[in-house]
mmCIF file of C-alpha atoms in Angstrom:
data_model
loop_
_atom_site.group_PDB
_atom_site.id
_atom_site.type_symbol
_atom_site.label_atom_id
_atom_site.label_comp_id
_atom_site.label_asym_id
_atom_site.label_seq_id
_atom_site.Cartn_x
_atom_site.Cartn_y
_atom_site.Cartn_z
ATOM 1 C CA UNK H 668 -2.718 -6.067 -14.878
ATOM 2 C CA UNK H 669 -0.881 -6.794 -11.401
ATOM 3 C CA UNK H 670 0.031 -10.345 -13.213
ATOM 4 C CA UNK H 671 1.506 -8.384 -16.230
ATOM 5 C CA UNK H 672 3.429 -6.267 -14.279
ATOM 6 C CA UNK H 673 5.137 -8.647 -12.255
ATOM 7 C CA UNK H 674 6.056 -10.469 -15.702
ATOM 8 C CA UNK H 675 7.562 -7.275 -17.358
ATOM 9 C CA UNK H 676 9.611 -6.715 -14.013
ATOM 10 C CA UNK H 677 10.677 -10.071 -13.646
ATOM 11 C CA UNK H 678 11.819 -9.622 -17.335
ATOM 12 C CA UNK H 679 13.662 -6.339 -17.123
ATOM 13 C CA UNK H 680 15.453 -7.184 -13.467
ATOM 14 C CA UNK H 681 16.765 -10.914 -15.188
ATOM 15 C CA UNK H 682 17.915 -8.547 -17.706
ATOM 16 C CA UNK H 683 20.048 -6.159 -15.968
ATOM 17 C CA UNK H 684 20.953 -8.932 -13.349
ATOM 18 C CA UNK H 685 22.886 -11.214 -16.008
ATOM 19 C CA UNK H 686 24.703 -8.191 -17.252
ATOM 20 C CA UNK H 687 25.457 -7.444 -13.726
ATOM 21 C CA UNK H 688 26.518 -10.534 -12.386
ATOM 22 C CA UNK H 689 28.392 -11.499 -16.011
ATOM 23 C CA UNK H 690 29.872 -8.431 -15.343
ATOM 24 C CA UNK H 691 31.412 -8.725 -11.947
ATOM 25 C CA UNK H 692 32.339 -12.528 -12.717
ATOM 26 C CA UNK H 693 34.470 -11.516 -15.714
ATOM 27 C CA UNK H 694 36.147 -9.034 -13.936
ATOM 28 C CA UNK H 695 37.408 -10.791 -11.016
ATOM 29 C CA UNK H 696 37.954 -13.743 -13.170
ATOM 30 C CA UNK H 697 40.109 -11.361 -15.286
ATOM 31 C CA UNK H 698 41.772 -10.402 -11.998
ATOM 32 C CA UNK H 699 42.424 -13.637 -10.695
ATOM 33 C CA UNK H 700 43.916 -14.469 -14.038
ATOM 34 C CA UNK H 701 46.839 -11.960 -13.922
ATOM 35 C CA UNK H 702 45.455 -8.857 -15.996
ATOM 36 C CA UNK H 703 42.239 -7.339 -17.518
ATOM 37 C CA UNK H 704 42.360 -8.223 -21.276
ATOM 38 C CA UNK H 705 39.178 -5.765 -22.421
ATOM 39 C CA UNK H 706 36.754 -4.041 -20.258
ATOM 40 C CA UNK H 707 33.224 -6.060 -20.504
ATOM 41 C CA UNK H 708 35.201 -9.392 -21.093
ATOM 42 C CA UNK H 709 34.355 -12.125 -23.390
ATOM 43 C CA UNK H 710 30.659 -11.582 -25.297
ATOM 44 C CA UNK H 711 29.650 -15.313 -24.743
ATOM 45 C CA UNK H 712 28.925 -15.483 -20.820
ATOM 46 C CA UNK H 713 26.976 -12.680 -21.228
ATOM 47 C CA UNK H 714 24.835 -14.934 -24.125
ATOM 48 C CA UNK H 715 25.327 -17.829 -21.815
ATOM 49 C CA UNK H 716 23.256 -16.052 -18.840
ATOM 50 C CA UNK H 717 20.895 -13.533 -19.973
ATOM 51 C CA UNK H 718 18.369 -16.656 -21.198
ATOM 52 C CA UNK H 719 17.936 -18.262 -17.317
ATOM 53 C CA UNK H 720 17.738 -15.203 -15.643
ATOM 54 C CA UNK H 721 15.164 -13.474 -17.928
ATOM 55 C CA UNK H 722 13.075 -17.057 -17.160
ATOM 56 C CA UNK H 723 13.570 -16.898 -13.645
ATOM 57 C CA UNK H 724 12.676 -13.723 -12.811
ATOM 58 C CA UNK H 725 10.182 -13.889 -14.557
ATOM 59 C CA UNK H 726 8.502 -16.839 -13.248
ATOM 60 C CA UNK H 727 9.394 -16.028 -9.945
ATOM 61 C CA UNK H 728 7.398 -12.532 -10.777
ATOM 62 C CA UNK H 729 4.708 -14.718 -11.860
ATOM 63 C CA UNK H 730 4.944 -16.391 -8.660
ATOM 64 C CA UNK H 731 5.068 -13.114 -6.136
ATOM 65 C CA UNK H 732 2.411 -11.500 -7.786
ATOM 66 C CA UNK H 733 -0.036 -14.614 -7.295
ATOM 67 C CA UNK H 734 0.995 -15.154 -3.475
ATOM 68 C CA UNK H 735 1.124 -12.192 -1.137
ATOM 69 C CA UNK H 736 3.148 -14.050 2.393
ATOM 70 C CA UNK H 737 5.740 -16.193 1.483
ATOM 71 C CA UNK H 738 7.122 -18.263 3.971
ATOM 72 C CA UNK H 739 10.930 -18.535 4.777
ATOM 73 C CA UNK H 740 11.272 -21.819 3.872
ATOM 74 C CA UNK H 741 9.530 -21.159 0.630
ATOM 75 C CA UNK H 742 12.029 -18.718 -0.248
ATOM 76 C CA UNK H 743 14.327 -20.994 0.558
ATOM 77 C CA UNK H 744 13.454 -23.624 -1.764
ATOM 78 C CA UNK H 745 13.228 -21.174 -4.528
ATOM 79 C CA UNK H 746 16.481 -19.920 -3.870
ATOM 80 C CA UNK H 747 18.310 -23.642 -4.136
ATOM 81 C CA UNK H 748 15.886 -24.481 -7.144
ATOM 82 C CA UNK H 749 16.585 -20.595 -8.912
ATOM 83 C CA UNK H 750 20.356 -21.186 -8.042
ATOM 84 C CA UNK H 751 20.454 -24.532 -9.337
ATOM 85 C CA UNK H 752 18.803 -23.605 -12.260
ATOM 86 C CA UNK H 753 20.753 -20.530 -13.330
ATOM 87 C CA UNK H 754 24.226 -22.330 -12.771
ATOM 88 C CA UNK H 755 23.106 -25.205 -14.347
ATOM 89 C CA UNK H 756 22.229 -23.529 -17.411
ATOM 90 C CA UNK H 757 24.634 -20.995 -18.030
ATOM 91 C CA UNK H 758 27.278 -23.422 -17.320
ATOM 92 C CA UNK H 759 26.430 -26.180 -19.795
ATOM 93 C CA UNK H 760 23.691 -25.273 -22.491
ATOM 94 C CA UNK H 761 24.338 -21.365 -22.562
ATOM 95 C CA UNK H 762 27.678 -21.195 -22.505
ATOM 96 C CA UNK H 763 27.773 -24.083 -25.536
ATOM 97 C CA UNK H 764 25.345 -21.527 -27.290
ATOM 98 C CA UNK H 765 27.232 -18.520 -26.066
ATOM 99 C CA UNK H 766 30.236 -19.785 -27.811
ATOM 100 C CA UNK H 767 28.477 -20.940 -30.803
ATOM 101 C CA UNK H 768 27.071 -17.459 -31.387
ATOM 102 C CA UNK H 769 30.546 -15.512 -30.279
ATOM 103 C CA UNK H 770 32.884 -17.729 -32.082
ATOM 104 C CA UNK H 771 30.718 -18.740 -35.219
ATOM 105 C CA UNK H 772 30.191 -22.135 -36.027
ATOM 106 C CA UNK H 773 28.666 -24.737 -37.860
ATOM 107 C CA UNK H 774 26.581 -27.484 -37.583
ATOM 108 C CA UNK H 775 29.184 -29.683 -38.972
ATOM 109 C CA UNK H 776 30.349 -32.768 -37.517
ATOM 110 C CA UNK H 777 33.881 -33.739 -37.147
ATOM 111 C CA UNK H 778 34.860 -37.262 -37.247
ATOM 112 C CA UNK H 779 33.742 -38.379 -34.062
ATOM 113 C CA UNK H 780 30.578 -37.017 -35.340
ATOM 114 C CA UNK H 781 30.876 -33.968 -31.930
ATOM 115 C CA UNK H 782 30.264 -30.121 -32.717
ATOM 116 C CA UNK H 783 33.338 -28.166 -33.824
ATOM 117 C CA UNK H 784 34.992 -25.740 -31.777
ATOM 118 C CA UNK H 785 33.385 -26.166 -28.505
ATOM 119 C CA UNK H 786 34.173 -29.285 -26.288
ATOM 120 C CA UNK H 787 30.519 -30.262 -25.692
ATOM 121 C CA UNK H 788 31.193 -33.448 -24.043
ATOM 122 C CA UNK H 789 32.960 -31.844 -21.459
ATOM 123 C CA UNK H 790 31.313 -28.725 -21.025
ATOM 124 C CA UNK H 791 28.362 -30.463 -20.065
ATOM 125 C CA UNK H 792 30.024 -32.698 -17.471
ATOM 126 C CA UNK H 793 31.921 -30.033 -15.664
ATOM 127 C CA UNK H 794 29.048 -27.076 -16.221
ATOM 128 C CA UNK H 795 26.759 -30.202 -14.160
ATOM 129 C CA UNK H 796 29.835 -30.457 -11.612
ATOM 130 C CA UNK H 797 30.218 -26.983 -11.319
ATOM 131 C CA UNK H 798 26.381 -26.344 -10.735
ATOM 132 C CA UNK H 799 25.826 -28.955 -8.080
ATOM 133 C CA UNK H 800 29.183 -28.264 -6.099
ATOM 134 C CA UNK H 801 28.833 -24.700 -5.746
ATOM 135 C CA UNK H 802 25.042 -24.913 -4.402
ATOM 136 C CA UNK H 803 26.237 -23.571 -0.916
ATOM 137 C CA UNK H 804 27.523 -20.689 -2.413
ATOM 138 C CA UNK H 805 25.012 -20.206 -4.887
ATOM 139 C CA UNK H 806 22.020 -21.044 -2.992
ATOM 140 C CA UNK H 807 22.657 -18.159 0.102
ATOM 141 C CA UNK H 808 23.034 -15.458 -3.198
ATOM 142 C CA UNK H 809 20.021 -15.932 -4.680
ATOM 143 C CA UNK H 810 18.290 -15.885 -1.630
ATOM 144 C CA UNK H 811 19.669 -12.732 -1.167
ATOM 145 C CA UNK H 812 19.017 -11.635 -4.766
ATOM 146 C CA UNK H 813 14.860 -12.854 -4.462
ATOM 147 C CA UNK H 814 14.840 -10.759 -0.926
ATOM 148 C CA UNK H 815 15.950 -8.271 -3.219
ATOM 149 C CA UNK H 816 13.474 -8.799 -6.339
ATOM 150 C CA UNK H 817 10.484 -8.930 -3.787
ATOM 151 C CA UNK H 818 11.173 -5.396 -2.543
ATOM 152 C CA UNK H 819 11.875 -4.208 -5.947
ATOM 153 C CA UNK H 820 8.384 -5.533 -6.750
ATOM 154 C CA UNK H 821 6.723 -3.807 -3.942
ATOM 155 C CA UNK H 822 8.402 -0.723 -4.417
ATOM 156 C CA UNK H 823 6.728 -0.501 -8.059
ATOM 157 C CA UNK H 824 3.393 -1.460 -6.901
#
């Protein structure tokens, strides 16, 4: 039951996290691009996140819910691997699916024999690029987004 628990949290905190944190990114994004062109932004980041933070949380509720102390370290190492995951994903796979679902597509080829309508060559190499260079930024986040998942988890025990 404890196990289950910890699973269904995980699972509703990814949830409202990627909405959250899409949130916030396309607004100052919007901001730092000279004007707010709709309230909630584009619809595909929000496609693009909602997948690795739903699996995060909920494997790291799988984890807390197994181990009671968790060393700093520990939490550490999550943190860089949780970080690293969620950038890496959302930046490459999710947001080629985000746009696929958004925009409508195909599975057509063009000539080169790529997807049409989303660069997918590049999106990959600069969503990696992206991922791996902002790790220092990323990394101290999540650590203090876990801190903040473990006492959401003890506070519905």
């Amino acid at each position: 039951m404890k196990l289950i628990k910890g699973i269904t949290l995980g699972t509703i905190f990814g949830i409202v996290l990627s909405f959250c944190i899409s949130f916030m990114f396309m607004q100052a994004v919007q901001g730092l691009a000279g004007g707010f062109t709709s309230l909630f932004g584009e619809r595909w980041i929000y496609y693009a996140t909602i997948f690795p933070f739903v699996i995060t949380f909920v494997m790291l509720g799988y984890y807390f819910t197994k181990k009671e102390n968790i060393t700093n370290k520990k939490l550490w190492v999550l943190s860089l691997l949780s970080a690293l995951f969620i950038t890496l994903y959302s930046g490459t796979i999710g947001a080629i699916f985000g746009e696929y679902i958004v925009r409508g597509g195909s599975l057509r080829t063009n000539i080169d024999g790529g997807f049409t309508g989303v660069n997918v060559e590049d999106t990959l190499v600069w969503g990696t690029t992206y991922a791996f260079f902002l790790l220092p930024i990323t990394t101290p986040l999540a650590r203090l987004i876990i801190y903040a998942f473990i006492g959401f988890l003890k506070k519905c025990k």
